[in-house]
PDB file of C-alpha atoms in Angstrom:
ATOM      1  CA  MET A  13       6.133  -7.309  10.094  1.00 51.00           C
ATOM      2  CA  SER A  14       9.582  -5.862   9.763  1.00 61.00           C
ATOM      3  CA  GLY A  15      11.966  -3.872  11.838  1.00 64.00           C
ATOM      4  CA  THR A  16      15.486  -2.925  12.665  1.00 59.00           C
ATOM      5  CA  ILE A  17      16.791  -4.346  15.906  1.00 56.00           C
ATOM      6  CA  ALA A  18      19.837  -3.278  17.875  1.00 58.00           C
ATOM      7  CA  ALA A  19      21.048  -6.436  19.586  1.00 57.00           C
ATOM      8  CA  ARG A  20      23.897  -7.634  21.705  1.00 57.00           C
ATOM      9  CA  THR A  21      25.635 -10.866  20.752  1.00 55.00           C
ATOM     10  CA  GLY A  22      27.028 -13.407  23.165  1.00 63.00           C
ATOM     11  CA  ILE A  23      30.319 -11.494  23.154  1.00 67.00           C
ATOM     12  CA  HIS A  24      28.524  -8.215  23.967  1.00 65.00           C
ATOM     13  CA  GLN A  25      29.150  -6.590  20.641  1.00 75.00           C
ATOM     14  CA  GLN A  26      26.568  -4.052  19.499  1.00 80.00           C
ATOM     15  CA  ARG A  27      25.084  -4.752  16.042  1.00 80.00           C
ATOM     16  CA  THR A  28      22.086  -3.751  13.982  1.00 86.00           C
ATOM     17  CA  VAL A  29      19.922  -6.399  12.356  1.00 88.00           C
ATOM     18  CA  THR A  30      17.039  -5.822   9.954  1.00 88.00           C
ATOM     19  CA  VAL A  31      14.358  -8.505  10.092  1.00 89.00           C
ATOM     20  CA  LEU A  32      11.575  -8.877   7.521  1.00 91.00           C
ATOM     21  CA  ARG A  33       9.159 -11.517   8.723  1.00 92.00           C
ATOM     22  CA  GLY A  34       6.828 -13.680   6.695  1.00 92.00           C
ATOM     23  CA  LEU A  35       8.206 -12.977   3.207  1.00 90.00           C
ATOM     24  CA  LEU A  36       6.913 -16.345   2.025  1.00 90.00           C
ATOM     25  CA  THR A  37       3.344 -15.254   2.801  1.00 92.00           C
ATOM     26  CA  THR A  38       1.162 -12.753   0.990  1.00 91.00           C
ATOM     27  CA  GLU A  39       0.421 -11.037   4.299  1.00 94.00           C
ATOM     28  CA  GLY A  40       4.116 -10.647   5.108  1.00 94.00           C
ATOM     29  CA  ARG A  41       4.896  -9.096   1.723  1.00 93.00           C
ATOM     30  CA  GLU A  42       1.843  -6.812   1.823  1.00 93.00           C
ATOM     31  CA  ALA A  43       2.931  -5.480   5.246  1.00 93.00           C
ATOM     32  CA  LEU A  44       6.094  -3.974   3.726  1.00 94.00           C
ATOM     33  CA  ASP A  45       6.524  -0.391   2.575  1.00 93.00           C
ATOM     34  CA  TRP A  46       6.763  -0.564  -1.222  1.00 95.00           C
ATOM     35  CA  ASN A  47       8.004   2.280  -3.454  1.00 93.00           C
ATOM     36  CA  ASP A  48       7.311   2.776  -7.146  1.00 91.00           C
ATOM     37  CA  TRP A  49      10.480   1.987  -9.128  1.00 86.00           C
ATOM     38  CA  ASP A  50      10.686   5.305 -10.910  1.00 80.00           C
ATOM     39  CA  GLU A  51      13.003   4.585 -13.856  1.00 74.00           C
ATOM     40  CA  PRO A  52      12.312   4.366 -17.588  1.00 70.00           C
ATOM     41  CA  GLY A  53      11.023   0.947 -18.634  1.00 68.00           C
ATOM     42  CA  ARG A  54       9.700   0.020 -15.193  1.00 76.00           C
ATOM     43  CA  ALA A  55       6.025   1.014 -15.231  1.00 79.00           C
ATOM     44  CA  GLY A  56       3.993  -1.122 -12.835  1.00 88.00           C
ATOM     45  CA  VAL A  57       7.055  -2.138 -10.819  1.00 94.00           C
ATOM     46  CA  GLN A  58       7.550  -1.534  -7.101  1.00 95.00           C
ATOM     47  CA  MET A  59      10.578  -2.174  -4.940  1.00 95.00           C
ATOM     48  CA  ARG A  60      11.597  -2.418  -1.308  1.00 95.00           C
ATOM     49  CA  PRO A  61      15.328  -1.676  -0.898  1.00 94.00           C
ATOM     50  CA  LEU A  62      17.096  -3.898   1.644  1.00 94.00           C
ATOM     51  CA  TYR A  63      20.663  -2.576   1.501  1.00 94.00           C
ATOM     52  CA  ALA A  64      23.145  -0.797  -0.742  1.00 94.00           C
ATOM     53  CA  THR A  65      26.908  -0.593  -0.402  1.00 94.00           C
ATOM     54  CA  GLN A  66      29.092   2.289  -1.500  1.00 93.00           C
ATOM     55  CA  ALA A  67      31.608   2.512  -4.370  1.00 89.00           C
ATOM     56  CA  PRO A  68      33.554   0.879  -5.744  1.00 86.00           C
ATOM     57  CA  GLN A  69      31.280  -2.198  -5.565  1.00 85.00           C
ATOM     58  CA  ASN A  70      27.780  -0.675  -5.279  1.00 91.00           C
ATOM     59  CA  ALA A  71      26.136  -3.971  -4.313  1.00 95.00           C
ATOM     60  CA  THR A  72      22.383  -3.939  -3.646  1.00 95.00           C
ATOM     61  CA  ALA A  73      19.668  -6.192  -2.312  1.00 96.00           C
ATOM     62  CA  PHE A  74      15.982  -5.519  -2.790  1.00 96.00           C
ATOM     63  CA  LEU A  75      12.532  -6.986  -3.117  1.00 97.00           C
ATOM     64  CA  VAL A  76      10.850  -6.173  -6.408  1.00 96.00           C
ATOM     65  CA  ARG A  77       7.183  -6.607  -7.268  1.00 96.00           C
ATOM     66  CA  PHE A  78       5.927  -6.525 -10.862  1.00 96.00           C
ATOM     67  CA  GLY A  79       2.199  -6.063 -11.441  1.00 95.00           C
ATOM     68  CA  PRO A  80       0.473  -8.172 -14.126  1.00 96.00           C
ATOM     69  CA  GLY A  81       1.889  -7.248 -17.548  1.00 94.00           C
ATOM     70  CA  ALA A  82       4.792  -5.226 -16.115  1.00 93.00           C
ATOM     71  CA  HIS A  83       8.371  -5.502 -17.339  1.00 90.00           C
ATOM     72  CA  GLY A  84      11.856  -4.275 -16.575  1.00 87.00           C
ATOM     73  CA  ASP A  85      14.155  -2.392 -18.899  1.00 88.00           C
ATOM     74  CA  LEU A  86      16.694  -4.008 -21.214  1.00 90.00           C
ATOM     75  CA  HIS A  87      19.858  -3.983 -19.125  1.00 92.00           C
ATOM     76  CA  GLU A  88      23.359  -5.401 -18.851  1.00 95.00           C
ATOM     77  CA  HIS A  89      24.769  -6.797 -15.622  1.00 94.00           C
ATOM     78  CA  LEU A  90      28.162  -5.495 -14.509  1.00 93.00           C
ATOM     79  CA  GLY A  91      28.352  -8.208 -11.855  1.00 95.00           C
ATOM     80  CA  TYR A  92      26.427 -11.269 -10.735  1.00 96.00           C
ATOM     81  CA  GLU A  93      22.723 -10.985  -9.942  1.00 96.00           C
ATOM     82  CA  MET A  94      20.810 -13.530  -7.919  1.00 97.00           C
ATOM     83  CA  MET A  95      17.002 -13.601  -8.059  1.00 97.00           C
ATOM     84  CA  PHE A  96      14.735 -15.774  -5.898  1.00 97.00           C
ATOM     85  CA  VAL A  97      11.073 -15.952  -6.959  1.00 98.00           C
ATOM     86  CA  LEU A  98       8.778 -15.527  -3.936  1.00 97.00           C
ATOM     87  CA  ASP A  99       5.465 -15.579  -5.826  1.00 96.00           C
ATOM     88  CA  GLY A 100       4.094 -15.472  -9.366  1.00 97.00           C
ATOM     89  CA  GLU A 101       6.041 -16.053 -12.566  1.00 98.00           C
ATOM     90  CA  LEU A 102       8.981 -14.140 -14.058  1.00 97.00           C
ATOM     91  CA  ILE A 103       9.670 -14.503 -17.796  1.00 97.00           C
ATOM     92  CA  ASN A 104      13.089 -13.808 -19.290  1.00 95.00           C
ATOM     93  CA  ASP A 105      13.302 -12.409 -22.817  1.00 93.00           C
ATOM     94  CA  ASN A 106      14.789 -15.721 -24.032  1.00 93.00           C
ATOM     95  CA  GLY A 107      11.525 -17.441 -23.049  1.00 95.00           C
ATOM     96  CA  ASP A 108      12.718 -19.016 -19.782  1.00 97.00           C
ATOM     97  CA  ARG A 109      10.000 -18.988 -17.108  1.00 98.00           C
ATOM     98  CA  TYR A 110      10.797 -18.893 -13.401  1.00 98.00           C
ATOM     99  CA  THR A 111       8.225 -19.697 -10.710  1.00 98.00           C
ATOM    100  CA  VAL A 112       7.960 -19.842  -6.920  1.00 97.00           C
ATOM    101  CA  GLY A 113      11.114 -21.242  -5.362  1.00 97.00           C
ATOM    102  CA  ASP A 114      13.319 -20.801  -8.438  1.00 98.00           C
ATOM    103  CA  LEU A 115      16.752 -19.293  -7.854  1.00 98.00           C
ATOM    104  CA  VAL A 116      18.189 -17.580 -10.944  1.00 97.00           C
ATOM    105  CA  ILE A 117      21.771 -16.328 -11.308  1.00 96.00           C
ATOM    106  CA  GLU A 118      22.657 -13.942 -14.130  1.00 94.00           C
ATOM    107  CA  GLU A 119      26.388 -13.697 -14.890  1.00 96.00           C
ATOM    108  CA  PRO A 120      28.362 -10.478 -15.439  1.00 96.00           C
ATOM    109  CA  GLY A 121      27.916  -9.244 -18.992  1.00 95.00           C
ATOM    110  CA  SER A 122      24.497 -10.846 -19.434  1.00 95.00           C
ATOM    111  CA  LEU A 123      21.951  -8.712 -21.257  1.00 94.00           C
ATOM    112  CA  HIS A 124      18.245  -9.283 -20.784  1.00 93.00           C
ATOM    113  CA  ARG A 125      14.776  -7.919 -20.135  1.00 92.00           C
ATOM    114  CA  VAL A 126      12.238  -9.600 -17.852  1.00 94.00           C
ATOM    115  CA  HIS A 127       8.472  -9.376 -17.661  1.00 94.00           C
ATOM    116  CA  THR A 128       5.469 -11.083 -16.140  1.00 96.00           C
ATOM    117  CA  GLU A 129       2.002 -11.895 -17.380  1.00 97.00           C
ATOM    118  CA  THR A 130       0.440 -12.575 -13.978  1.00 96.00           C
ATOM    119  CA  GLY A 131       2.579 -10.602 -11.520  1.00 97.00           C
ATOM    120  CA  VAL A 132       5.673 -11.662  -9.596  1.00 97.00           C
ATOM    121  CA  THR A 133       7.667 -10.837  -6.457  1.00 97.00           C
ATOM    122  CA  VAL A 134      11.413 -11.470  -6.450  1.00 97.00           C
ATOM    123  CA  LEU A 135      14.238 -11.132  -3.935  1.00 97.00           C
ATOM    124  CA  GLY A 136      17.184  -9.698  -5.881  1.00 96.00           C
ATOM    125  CA  VAL A 137      20.843  -9.346  -4.917  1.00 97.00           C
ATOM    126  CA  ARG A 138      23.282  -7.568  -7.251  1.00 95.00           C
ATOM    127  CA  GLU A 139      27.006  -7.501  -6.586  1.00 95.00           C
ATOM    128  CA  ALA A 140      27.361  -4.550  -8.992  1.00 93.00           C
ATOM    129  CA  PRO A 141      25.011  -2.175 -10.818  1.00 90.00           C
ATOM    130  CA  THR A 142      23.318  -2.727 -14.149  1.00 90.00           C
ATOM    131  CA  VAL A 143      23.461  -0.478 -17.193  1.00 90.00           C
ATOM    132  CA  SER A 144      20.294   0.287 -19.154  1.00 87.00           C
ATOM    133  CA  ARG A 145      20.524  -0.704 -22.798  1.00 87.00           C
ATOM    134  CA  GLU A 146      17.097   0.638 -23.784  1.00 80.00           C
ATOM    135  CA  ILE A 147      17.087   2.131 -27.262  1.00 73.00           C
ATOM    136  CA  ASP A 148      15.493   5.591 -27.323  1.00 56.00           C
TER     137      ASP A 148
END
């Protein structure tokens, strides 16, 4: 279950809070609205945007779900990226394997491509965009 809540704090300040419940359960993740990630090199990948900031930073947070055998594109990070594996296994192109509960931080300038054999769901936070380095 998820939702956006307008709440008042103890000092009576209006704020908006988005709550996604049960992300550590299959049922909680399945209850979300998922969108196909419609970019080259991302067949079999779905995402659920959480937030995006405007320029100059263009930070984003999202949930991403790779089906079995799916992969991302070859890309370079312009800022830090943090990934937290919620289920399944994510495999980096250098052979590193990340499983449930692993927190992975890619540094600015890192270049990589990820995939999964079994399927994986990841919480991702990027402080800046990535640039595709796919060769046509």
